[in-house]
Amino acid sequence: MFFVDTLEAKGLGNRSYLAGGPRTAVVVDPPRDIDQVIAAAARRGVRIAFVAETHVHNDYVTGGLELARVTGARYLVPAGAHVSFARTPIADGDTVTVDEGLVLRAIATPGHTPHHTSYALTEDGHGVAAFTGGSLLIGTVGRPDLVEPRLTGQLARAQHASAHRLADELADEVPVLPTHGFGSFCSSSQAEGDATTIGRERETNDALTLDVDTFVTRMLAGLDDVPAYYAHMGPANAAGPAPVDLTAPSPADAEEIASRLAAGEWVVDLRSRTAFAEGHVAGSFNFEGDGKLATYLAWLIPWGKPVTLLAATAEQLAAAQRELARVGIDRPAAAATGDPAGWVREGERLASFPRARFAGLAAVRERGDDVVVLDVRRDSERAGGHIDGSVHIPVHELHGRMGEVPDGVVWVHCAGGMRAAIAASLLDAAGRDVVAVDDGFEAATEAGLTLVRPERTD
């Protein structure tokens, strides 16, 4: 009997897979931290014989090269991918035998990238799984605009054709196992649900229910912002990533933290937004370790800028270090854990700022207080409605557009609170008076705030 184990990188919204039989297995699209993959194989009692990439990834650093080196597995990389290391190039129709009766077949599915390749797994000739990478996702497809702007339209059409090829060649009951689509910005829209099959996608996926022109127009109109760090992921993967180093960073005392801040380095507090607002090192930024840490820190930080991590516990620090390594932020310059009172020098005090809900914002507006309302959601979110009179700067642009925030006390909000906390910490570090709105955006209407919604055109 075959098996398929799913390995989730929830912070990045991606999945990797370990699939095989009684003795040997293949790993599809492994993460940078390969220890968890090796542990999963050990639990199954199987040898990793193959490592397969669906494409050169734009949203995370792969562990494929190192995993193949450590395990002695054959490293299968699409033949059309331009890479700088030795690998087994795999082309459309190529097959490898993973275990007795268990065969992996490559299916060219360009669209997310020109060289994108999906893999169909068969047991005794019967299809049992489709590893679709960034091609066919749950209810959507991978975005086609991450490679080269001049190719986007062509790749969007290719994505439509690739989805149809998968649907034509695979039976309805075959599970679709994508790499993207669980919060990843590589997805052209966010997936709904946790599992799917070829048959379900045939009925619900726009790529399979719309004609190509309608599909392309609709998909391109709905594409969201691209995280800035994506520009560094593809080249790193093509060059061949170095092994990850997850040893603990050097400890930093209060003097070193102050010195690094004075040097213009980033000091990132991983604690909850509640704890940060109550007391933090002045000048530090709040990226919650339990939020989408890697996505937003890697998106906002100037690439290559040294970062010092502050955490409540050693476990929180280690988890954050692992998460950041997945996107190429390899070695924190230093770190500190424990009581934040120990992170400031003697005689200095922790900084703080208030938190509130939308009802509090409605109250100060009703009172006539002159406050700035800053919306840090993405353009696509704001298009669905925004608070009347609010200023809009997406959180990933705020660090470079701080001068555009009007004078006054800034009430900053997003859709749920996490990004507002990031933005509030940026503003606080810049010396602004800030209130972080920690509330769901639906509560804005309930609080009596006036929302401006776009006019319907149909």
Short mmCIF file of C-alpha atoms in Angstrom, two decimals:
data_model
loop_
_atom_site.label_atom_id
_atom_site.label_comp_id
_atom_site.label_asym_id
_atom_site.label_seq_id
_atom_site.Cartn_x
_atom_site.Cartn_y
_atom_site.Cartn_z
CA MET A 1 0.00 0.00 0.00
CA PHE A 2 1.14 3.52 -0.79
CA PHE A 3 1.05 6.45 1.61
CA VAL A 4 1.13 10.24 1.29
CA ASP A 5 2.13 12.40 4.27
CA THR A 6 1.56 16.14 4.17
CA LEU A 7 4.18 18.46 5.68
CA GLU A 8 2.77 21.92 6.29
CA ALA A 9 4.56 25.27 6.44
CA LYS A 10 1.53 27.14 7.77
CA GLY A 11 3.24 30.49 8.12
CA LEU A 12 4.02 30.52 4.40
CA GLY A 13 0.82 28.82 3.30
CA ASN A 14 2.60 25.93 1.59
CA ARG A 15 2.73 22.15 1.73
CA SER A 16 5.34 19.54 0.94
CA TYR A 17 4.69 15.83 0.54
CA LEU A 18 6.35 12.55 1.43
CA ALA A 19 4.89 9.69 -0.62
CA GLY A 20 5.95 6.12 -1.06
CA GLY A 21 5.53 2.44 -0.38
CA PRO A 22 6.86 -0.02 2.22
CA ARG A 23 10.54 0.66 1.51
CA THR A 24 11.19 3.84 -0.46
CA ALA A 25 9.63 7.26 -0.98
CA VAL A 26 9.70 10.52 -2.90
CA VAL A 27 9.60 14.02 -1.40
CA VAL A 28 7.86 16.73 -3.42
CA ASP A 29 8.80 20.41 -2.98
CA PRO A 30 10.63 20.08 0.37
CA PRO A 31 11.12 23.04 2.72
CA ARG A 32 14.53 24.45 3.62
CA ASP A 33 14.54 22.80 7.06
CA ILE A 34 14.91 19.21 5.92
CA ASP A 35 15.15 17.71 9.41
CA GLN A 36 11.38 17.47 9.60
CA VAL A 37 11.28 15.63 6.28
CA ILE A 38 13.94 13.16 7.39
CA ALA A 39 12.04 12.62 10.65
CA ALA A 40 8.81 11.93 8.71
CA ALA A 41 10.61 9.33 6.58
CA ALA A 42 12.10 7.74 9.69
CA ARG A 43 8.64 7.43 11.24
CA ARG A 44 7.51 5.61 8.11
CA GLY A 45 10.63 3.47 8.05
CA VAL A 46 11.34 4.35 4.42
CA ARG A 47 14.36 5.53 2.48
CA ILE A 48 14.04 8.75 0.50
CA ALA A 49 14.95 7.64 -3.01
CA PHE A 50 13.78 10.70 -4.94
CA VAL A 51 13.35 14.41 -4.31
CA ALA A 52 11.14 16.14 -6.88
CA GLU A 53 10.63 19.85 -7.52
CA THR A 54 7.58 21.06 -9.40
CA HIS A 55 9.33 24.34 -10.22
CA VAL A 56 11.97 26.80 -9.09
CA HIS A 57 10.08 28.40 -6.22
CA ASN A 58 9.49 32.13 -5.84
CA ASP A 59 8.13 32.12 -2.30
CA TYR A 60 10.52 30.01 -0.25
CA VAL A 61 14.01 28.55 -0.28
CA THR A 62 13.94 24.88 -1.17
CA GLY A 63 15.60 22.15 0.83
CA GLY A 64 15.66 19.86 -2.18
CA LEU A 65 19.35 20.09 -3.04
CA GLU A 66 20.50 19.50 0.53
CA LEU A 67 17.94 16.75 1.13
CA ALA A 68 19.14 14.90 -1.97
CA ARG A 69 22.76 15.30 -0.87
CA VAL A 70 22.12 14.06 2.67
CA THR A 71 19.96 11.09 1.68
CA GLY A 72 21.63 10.15 -1.61
CA ALA A 73 18.30 10.56 -3.40
CA ARG A 74 18.03 11.44 -7.08
CA TYR A 75 17.09 15.10 -7.40
CA LEU A 76 14.38 15.55 -10.03
CA VAL A 77 14.15 19.10 -11.38
CA PRO A 78 12.18 20.16 -14.47
CA ALA A 79 14.48 20.04 -17.49
CA GLY A 80 13.49 23.56 -18.53
CA ALA A 81 14.57 25.11 -15.23
CA HIS A 82 17.87 26.99 -15.43
CA VAL A 83 19.84 25.90 -12.38
CA SER A 84 23.52 25.89 -11.45
CA PHE A 85 23.83 22.49 -9.81
CA ALA A 86 23.85 18.84 -10.83
CA ARG A 87 20.41 17.25 -10.89
CA THR A 88 18.33 14.73 -12.82
CA PRO A 89 16.44 16.79 -15.41
CA ILE A 90 12.91 15.49 -15.80
CA ALA A 91 10.72 16.15 -18.82
CA ASP A 92 7.11 15.60 -19.81
CA GLY A 93 6.24 11.92 -19.74
CA ASP A 94 9.35 10.78 -17.84
CA THR A 95 8.69 8.21 -15.13
CA VAL A 96 10.52 6.89 -12.09
CA THR A 97 9.64 3.88 -9.97
CA VAL A 98 9.32 5.04 -6.38
CA ASP A 99 8.65 1.56 -4.96
CA GLU A 100 7.34 -1.71 -6.34
CA GLY A 101 4.23 -0.92 -8.38
CA LEU A 102 4.44 2.78 -7.45
CA VAL A 103 5.35 5.04 -10.37
CA LEU A 104 5.75 8.81 -10.58
CA ARG A 105 5.06 10.42 -13.98
CA ALA A 106 6.03 13.95 -14.95
CA ILE A 107 3.35 16.09 -16.61
CA ALA A 108 4.42 19.42 -18.12
CA THR A 109 2.07 22.05 -16.70
CA PRO A 110 3.50 25.49 -17.62
CA GLY A 111 1.72 28.55 -16.29
CA HIS A 112 2.96 29.33 -12.80
CA THR A 113 6.42 29.23 -14.39
CA PRO A 114 7.38 28.27 -17.96
CA HIS A 115 9.00 25.04 -16.76
CA HIS A 116 6.40 24.01 -14.18
CA THR A 117 5.92 20.26 -13.89
CA SER A 118 3.27 18.29 -12.03
CA TYR A 119 3.63 14.65 -11.01
CA ALA A 120 1.01 11.90 -11.15
CA LEU A 121 1.51 8.99 -8.77
CA THR A 122 0.11 5.62 -9.82
CA GLU A 123 -0.14 2.36 -7.92
CA ASP A 124 -0.32 -0.70 -10.18
CA GLY A 125 -1.38 1.60 -13.01
CA HIS A 126 -4.17 3.29 -11.02
CA GLY A 127 -3.88 7.01 -10.32
CA VAL A 128 -3.68 7.71 -6.58
CA ALA A 129 -2.36 11.28 -6.30
CA ALA A 130 -1.47 14.35 -8.34
CA PHE A 131 1.23 16.65 -7.00
CA THR A 132 0.32 19.88 -8.75
CA GLY A 133 2.71 22.40 -7.17
CA GLY A 134 1.64 25.83 -8.38
CA SER A 135 -0.53 24.60 -11.23
CA LEU A 136 -3.98 23.33 -10.25
CA LEU A 137 -4.78 24.42 -6.69
CA ILE A 138 -7.88 24.08 -4.53
CA GLY A 139 -10.47 26.16 -6.36
CA THR A 140 -7.86 28.27 -8.12
CA VAL A 141 -4.44 28.15 -9.80
CA GLY A 142 -0.97 29.50 -9.14
CA ARG A 143 -0.38 33.07 -10.24
CA PRO A 144 1.40 33.57 -13.59
CA ASP A 145 2.94 37.00 -12.93
CA LEU A 146 6.00 36.11 -10.85
CA VAL A 147 8.48 35.35 -13.62
CA GLU A 148 8.56 38.22 -16.09
CA PRO A 149 5.86 40.84 -16.81
CA ARG A 150 6.10 40.29 -20.55
CA LEU A 151 5.24 36.62 -20.06
CA THR A 152 2.27 37.05 -17.74
CA GLY A 153 -0.48 36.92 -20.37
CA GLN A 154 1.14 33.96 -22.12
CA LEU A 155 1.60 32.08 -18.86
CA ALA A 156 -1.99 32.79 -17.81
CA ARG A 157 -3.20 31.08 -20.97
CA ALA A 158 -0.77 28.24 -20.39
CA GLN A 159 -2.14 27.86 -16.86
CA HIS A 160 -5.63 27.36 -18.28
CA ALA A 161 -4.36 24.75 -20.73
CA SER A 162 -2.38 22.96 -18.03
CA ALA A 163 -5.39 22.70 -15.76
CA HIS A 164 -7.36 21.16 -18.62
CA ARG A 165 -4.57 18.72 -19.36
CA LEU A 166 -4.57 17.50 -15.77
CA ALA A 167 -8.36 17.16 -15.80
CA ASP A 168 -8.26 15.29 -19.12
CA GLU A 169 -5.51 12.85 -18.14
CA LEU A 170 -6.45 12.07 -14.54
CA ALA A 171 -9.56 10.37 -13.16
CA ASP A 172 -12.10 12.28 -11.10
CA GLU A 173 -11.24 10.47 -7.87
CA VAL A 174 -7.52 11.36 -7.96
CA PRO A 175 -6.62 13.66 -5.04
CA VAL A 176 -5.10 17.01 -6.02
CA LEU A 177 -2.15 17.81 -3.75
CA PRO A 178 -0.84 21.32 -4.47
CA THR A 179 2.14 23.06 -2.89
CA HIS A 180 0.53 26.51 -2.85
CA GLY A 181 -2.90 27.82 -1.97
CA PHE A 182 -3.13 27.69 1.81
CA GLY A 183 -2.31 31.34 2.37
CA SER A 184 0.65 31.58 -0.01
CA PHE A 185 0.86 34.69 -2.17
CA CYS A 186 1.82 32.34 -5.03
CA SER A 187 -1.87 31.51 -5.32
CA SER A 188 -3.86 33.69 -7.73
CA SER A 189 -6.69 33.70 -5.16
CA GLN A 190 -7.04 32.08 -1.77
CA ALA A 191 -8.18 28.48 -1.67
CA GLU A 192 -11.30 27.38 0.15
CA GLY A 193 -11.18 24.04 1.90
CA ASP A 194 -8.38 21.71 2.80
CA ALA A 195 -8.62 18.88 0.26
CA THR A 196 -9.90 18.31 -3.24
CA THR A 197 -9.96 15.95 -6.21
CA ILE A 198 -9.77 16.25 -9.97
CA GLY A 199 -13.54 15.74 -10.15
CA ARG A 200 -14.30 18.49 -7.67
CA GLU A 201 -11.99 20.91 -9.45
CA ARG A 202 -13.60 20.05 -12.76
CA GLU A 203 -16.89 21.35 -11.34
CA THR A 204 -15.68 24.37 -9.35
CA ASN A 205 -12.34 25.70 -10.58
CA ASP A 206 -12.51 28.75 -12.87
CA ALA A 207 -9.68 27.31 -14.96
CA LEU A 208 -11.92 24.35 -15.78
CA THR A 209 -15.32 26.04 -15.95
CA LEU A 210 -14.55 29.25 -17.88
CA ASP A 211 -13.36 29.77 -21.43
CA VAL A 212 -9.74 30.83 -21.67
CA ASP A 213 -10.38 34.53 -22.42
CA THR A 214 -12.80 34.97 -19.52
CA PHE A 215 -10.52 33.01 -17.20
CA VAL A 216 -7.44 35.06 -18.06
CA THR A 217 -9.26 38.39 -17.76
CA ARG A 218 -10.77 37.47 -14.41
CA MET A 219 -7.57 36.03 -12.96
CA LEU A 220 -5.32 38.92 -14.00
CA ALA A 221 -7.81 41.43 -12.60
CA GLY A 222 -7.72 39.72 -9.22
CA LEU A 223 -3.97 39.36 -8.71
CA ASP A 224 -2.71 40.76 -5.43
CA ASP A 225 0.56 42.40 -4.39
CA VAL A 226 3.77 40.38 -4.67
CA PRO A 227 5.89 40.15 -1.50
CA ALA A 228 9.20 41.95 -2.09
CA TYR A 229 11.32 39.02 -0.94
CA TYR A 230 10.07 36.88 -3.83
CA ALA A 231 12.67 38.64 -5.98
CA HIS A 232 15.38 36.87 -3.98
CA MET A 233 13.89 33.37 -3.76
CA GLY A 234 14.10 32.29 -7.40
CA PRO A 235 17.77 33.23 -7.82
CA ALA A 236 18.66 31.53 -4.52
CA ASN A 237 16.92 28.34 -5.57
CA ALA A 238 18.44 28.37 -9.04
CA ALA A 239 21.94 28.85 -7.64
CA GLY A 240 21.54 26.04 -5.11
CA PRO A 241 20.73 27.02 -1.51
CA ALA A 242 23.31 26.47 1.20
CA PRO A 243 22.47 24.09 4.06
CA VAL A 244 20.38 25.71 6.76
CA ASP A 245 21.97 26.58 10.11
CA LEU A 246 19.49 26.52 12.98
CA THR A 247 21.96 26.78 15.84
CA ALA A 248 21.00 29.38 18.43
CA PRO A 249 21.98 33.00 17.74
CA SER A 250 24.42 34.75 20.05
CA PRO A 251 22.69 36.25 23.10
CA ALA A 252 22.25 40.01 23.26
CA ASP A 253 22.11 42.05 26.44
CA ALA A 254 20.48 45.46 26.82
CA GLU A 255 23.64 47.30 25.75
CA GLU A 256 23.94 45.30 22.54
CA ILE A 257 20.25 45.74 21.73
CA ALA A 258 20.62 49.51 22.14
CA SER A 259 23.79 49.49 20.06
CA ARG A 260 22.15 47.59 17.22
CA LEU A 261 19.18 49.94 17.21
CA ALA A 262 21.54 52.91 17.13
CA ALA A 263 23.29 51.38 14.13
CA GLY A 264 20.00 51.27 12.23
CA GLU A 265 19.59 47.51 12.44
CA TRP A 266 16.18 45.90 12.94
CA VAL A 267 15.23 44.62 16.37
CA VAL A 268 12.13 42.43 16.06
CA ASP A 269 9.94 41.52 19.01
CA LEU A 270 8.18 38.19 18.42
CA ARG A 271 5.82 38.40 21.37
CA SER A 272 2.07 38.79 21.03
CA ARG A 273 0.78 42.17 19.93
CA THR A 274 -0.91 42.54 23.31
CA ALA A 275 2.35 42.03 25.21
CA PHE A 276 4.25 44.31 22.83
CA ALA A 277 1.79 47.18 23.19
CA GLU A 278 2.01 46.93 26.98
CA GLY A 279 5.78 47.25 27.03
CA HIS A 280 8.59 47.01 24.48
CA VAL A 281 12.04 48.29 23.64
CA ALA A 282 11.65 51.71 22.05
CA GLY A 283 12.51 51.47 18.37
CA SER A 284 11.77 47.75 18.08
CA PHE A 285 9.20 46.31 15.67
CA ASN A 286 6.48 43.79 16.45
CA PHE A 287 6.11 40.78 14.15
CA GLU A 288 4.22 38.13 16.07
CA GLY A 289 5.88 34.74 16.03
CA ASP A 290 2.46 33.10 15.80
CA GLY A 291 1.38 35.22 12.82
CA LYS A 292 2.67 35.20 9.24
CA LEU A 293 6.13 36.08 10.51
CA ALA A 294 8.25 35.05 7.55
CA THR A 295 5.93 36.56 4.95
CA TYR A 296 5.63 40.00 6.53
CA LEU A 297 9.10 40.40 8.03
CA ALA A 298 10.77 39.29 4.81
CA TRP A 299 8.41 41.55 2.85
CA LEU A 300 9.16 44.68 4.89
CA ILE A 301 12.80 44.42 5.95
CA PRO A 302 15.44 45.88 3.62
CA TRP A 303 17.01 42.72 2.21
CA GLY A 304 20.21 41.79 3.99
CA LYS A 305 19.59 44.12 6.95
CA PRO A 306 20.83 42.50 10.22
CA VAL A 307 17.98 41.46 12.50
CA THR A 308 17.99 40.83 16.25
CA LEU A 309 15.12 38.74 17.60
CA LEU A 310 13.44 39.25 20.98
CA ALA A 311 11.24 36.42 22.25
CA ALA A 312 9.33 35.39 25.32
CA THR A 313 10.86 31.92 25.33
CA ALA A 314 13.67 29.95 23.73
CA GLU A 315 11.04 27.81 22.00
CA GLN A 316 9.44 30.88 20.40
CA LEU A 317 12.85 32.04 19.24
CA ALA A 318 13.73 28.66 17.72
CA ALA A 319 10.41 28.44 15.88
CA ALA A 320 10.89 31.93 14.44
CA GLN A 321 14.44 31.18 13.37
CA ARG A 322 13.22 28.08 11.52
CA GLU A 323 10.43 30.02 9.85
CA LEU A 324 12.74 32.82 8.73
CA ALA A 325 15.33 30.42 7.34
CA ARG A 326 12.66 29.14 4.98
CA VAL A 327 12.71 32.52 3.21
CA GLY A 328 16.44 33.11 3.31
CA ILE A 329 16.79 35.15 6.52
CA ASP A 330 19.38 32.72 7.71
CA ARG A 331 21.20 33.95 10.76
CA PRO A 332 19.82 36.46 13.26
CA ALA A 333 22.57 38.84 14.31
CA ALA A 334 21.67 38.24 17.96
CA ALA A 335 18.73 37.34 20.18
CA ALA A 336 17.29 37.75 23.67
CA THR A 337 14.57 35.93 25.55
CA GLY A 338 12.71 36.35 28.81
CA ASP A 339 11.42 39.43 30.59
CA PRO A 340 11.43 42.56 28.39
CA ALA A 341 12.49 44.62 31.41
CA GLY A 342 15.89 43.02 30.91
CA TRP A 343 16.10 44.26 27.33
CA VAL A 344 16.52 47.93 28.28
CA ARG A 345 19.47 49.54 30.02
CA GLU A 346 19.35 50.60 33.63
CA GLY A 347 17.40 53.81 34.04
CA GLU A 348 15.51 53.34 30.75
CA ARG A 349 11.83 52.47 30.52
CA LEU A 350 9.89 50.28 28.15
CA ALA A 351 7.75 52.07 25.57
CA SER A 352 4.04 51.35 25.14
CA PHE A 353 0.96 52.42 23.19
CA PRO A 354 -2.79 51.83 23.58
CA ARG A 355 -4.92 49.24 21.81
CA ALA A 356 -8.60 49.64 21.03
CA ARG A 357 -11.52 48.29 19.04
CA PHE A 358 -13.50 49.97 16.29
CA ALA A 359 -16.07 51.02 18.89
CA GLY A 360 -13.35 53.12 20.51
CA LEU A 361 -12.55 54.77 17.20
CA ALA A 362 -16.23 55.51 16.65
CA ALA A 363 -16.41 57.11 20.09
CA VAL A 364 -13.47 59.49 19.54
CA ARG A 365 -14.85 60.46 16.14
CA GLU A 366 -18.27 61.06 17.67
CA ARG A 367 -16.60 63.26 20.26
CA GLY A 368 -15.07 65.29 17.48
CA ASP A 369 -11.44 64.40 18.17
CA ASP A 370 -9.17 65.10 15.21
CA VAL A 371 -7.54 61.70 14.61
CA VAL A 372 -5.92 60.03 11.64
CA VAL A 373 -7.39 56.69 10.57
CA LEU A 374 -4.78 54.63 8.76
CA ASP A 375 -5.90 51.56 6.78
CA VAL A 376 -2.96 49.20 6.17
CA ARG A 377 -4.85 46.51 4.26
CA ARG A 378 -3.93 45.61 0.69
CA ASP A 379 -5.51 47.37 -2.28
CA SER A 380 -7.75 44.38 -3.01
CA GLU A 381 -9.14 44.44 0.53
CA ARG A 382 -9.77 48.17 0.55
CA ALA A 383 -11.61 47.86 -2.75
CA GLY A 384 -14.33 45.99 -0.87
CA GLY A 385 -15.03 48.98 1.38
CA HIS A 386 -13.18 51.38 3.65
CA ILE A 387 -13.80 53.73 6.56
CA ASP A 388 -14.84 57.15 5.35
CA GLY A 389 -11.95 59.62 5.56
CA SER A 390 -9.28 57.00 6.20
CA VAL A 391 -5.78 57.18 4.75
CA HIS A 392 -4.61 54.10 2.90
CA ILE A 393 -1.03 52.81 2.95
CA PRO A 394 -0.62 49.01 2.76
CA VAL A 395 1.52 47.72 5.60
CA HIS A 396 4.23 46.48 3.24
CA GLU A 397 4.65 50.03 1.91
CA LEU A 398 4.43 51.89 5.21
CA HIS A 399 8.12 51.82 6.16
CA GLY A 400 8.99 53.74 3.00
CA ARG A 401 5.95 56.06 3.09
CA MET A 402 5.94 57.13 6.73
CA GLY A 403 6.11 60.77 5.70
CA GLU A 404 2.69 60.47 4.03
CA VAL A 405 0.90 59.78 7.31
CA PRO A 406 -0.81 63.04 8.36
CA ASP A 407 -0.03 64.71 11.67
CA GLY A 408 -2.06 63.71 14.71
CA VAL A 409 -2.83 60.59 16.70
CA VAL A 410 -2.89 57.65 14.29
CA TRP A 411 -5.52 54.97 14.74
CA VAL A 412 -4.24 52.14 12.58
CA HIS A 413 -6.31 49.15 11.48
CA CYS A 414 -6.20 46.17 9.14
CA ALA A 415 -8.68 43.30 8.74
CA GLY A 416 -8.01 41.54 12.02
CA GLY A 417 -5.25 43.14 14.09
CA MET A 418 -1.96 41.46 13.18
CA ARG A 419 -0.90 43.86 10.44
CA ALA A 420 -2.19 46.83 12.43
CA ALA A 421 0.17 45.76 15.21
CA ILE A 422 3.10 45.68 12.78
CA ALA A 423 2.16 49.12 11.46
CA ALA A 424 1.65 50.52 14.95
CA SER A 425 5.12 49.36 15.96
CA LEU A 426 6.64 51.03 12.88
CA LEU A 427 4.84 54.29 13.68
CA ASP A 428 5.71 54.09 17.37
CA ALA A 429 9.38 53.55 16.52
CA ALA A 430 9.22 56.67 14.35
CA GLY A 431 7.95 58.70 17.30
CA ARG A 432 4.29 58.92 16.30
CA ASP A 433 1.36 58.76 18.74
CA VAL A 434 -0.48 55.62 17.74
CA VAL A 435 -3.47 53.50 18.72
CA ALA A 436 -3.55 49.93 17.39
CA VAL A 437 -7.05 48.78 16.46
CA ASP A 438 -7.21 45.10 17.37
CA ASP A 439 -10.54 44.10 15.89
CA GLY A 440 -12.15 42.39 12.92
CA PHE A 441 -13.02 44.82 10.13
CA GLU A 442 -16.66 43.71 10.16
CA ALA A 443 -16.90 45.38 13.58
CA ALA A 444 -16.37 48.80 11.97
CA THR A 445 -19.93 48.86 10.64
CA GLU A 446 -21.31 47.44 13.86
CA ALA A 447 -19.59 50.31 15.72
CA GLY A 448 -21.41 52.85 13.57
CA LEU A 449 -18.46 53.93 11.43
CA THR A 450 -19.38 55.02 7.92
CA LEU A 451 -17.98 52.71 5.24
CA VAL A 452 -17.43 53.80 1.65
CA ARG A 453 -18.11 50.96 -0.77
CA PRO A 454 -17.39 50.90 -4.50
CA GLU A 455 -20.35 51.42 -6.78
CA ARG A 456 -21.60 48.33 -8.57
CA THR A 457 -21.09 48.48 -12.31
CA ASP A 458 -23.31 45.55 -13.29
#
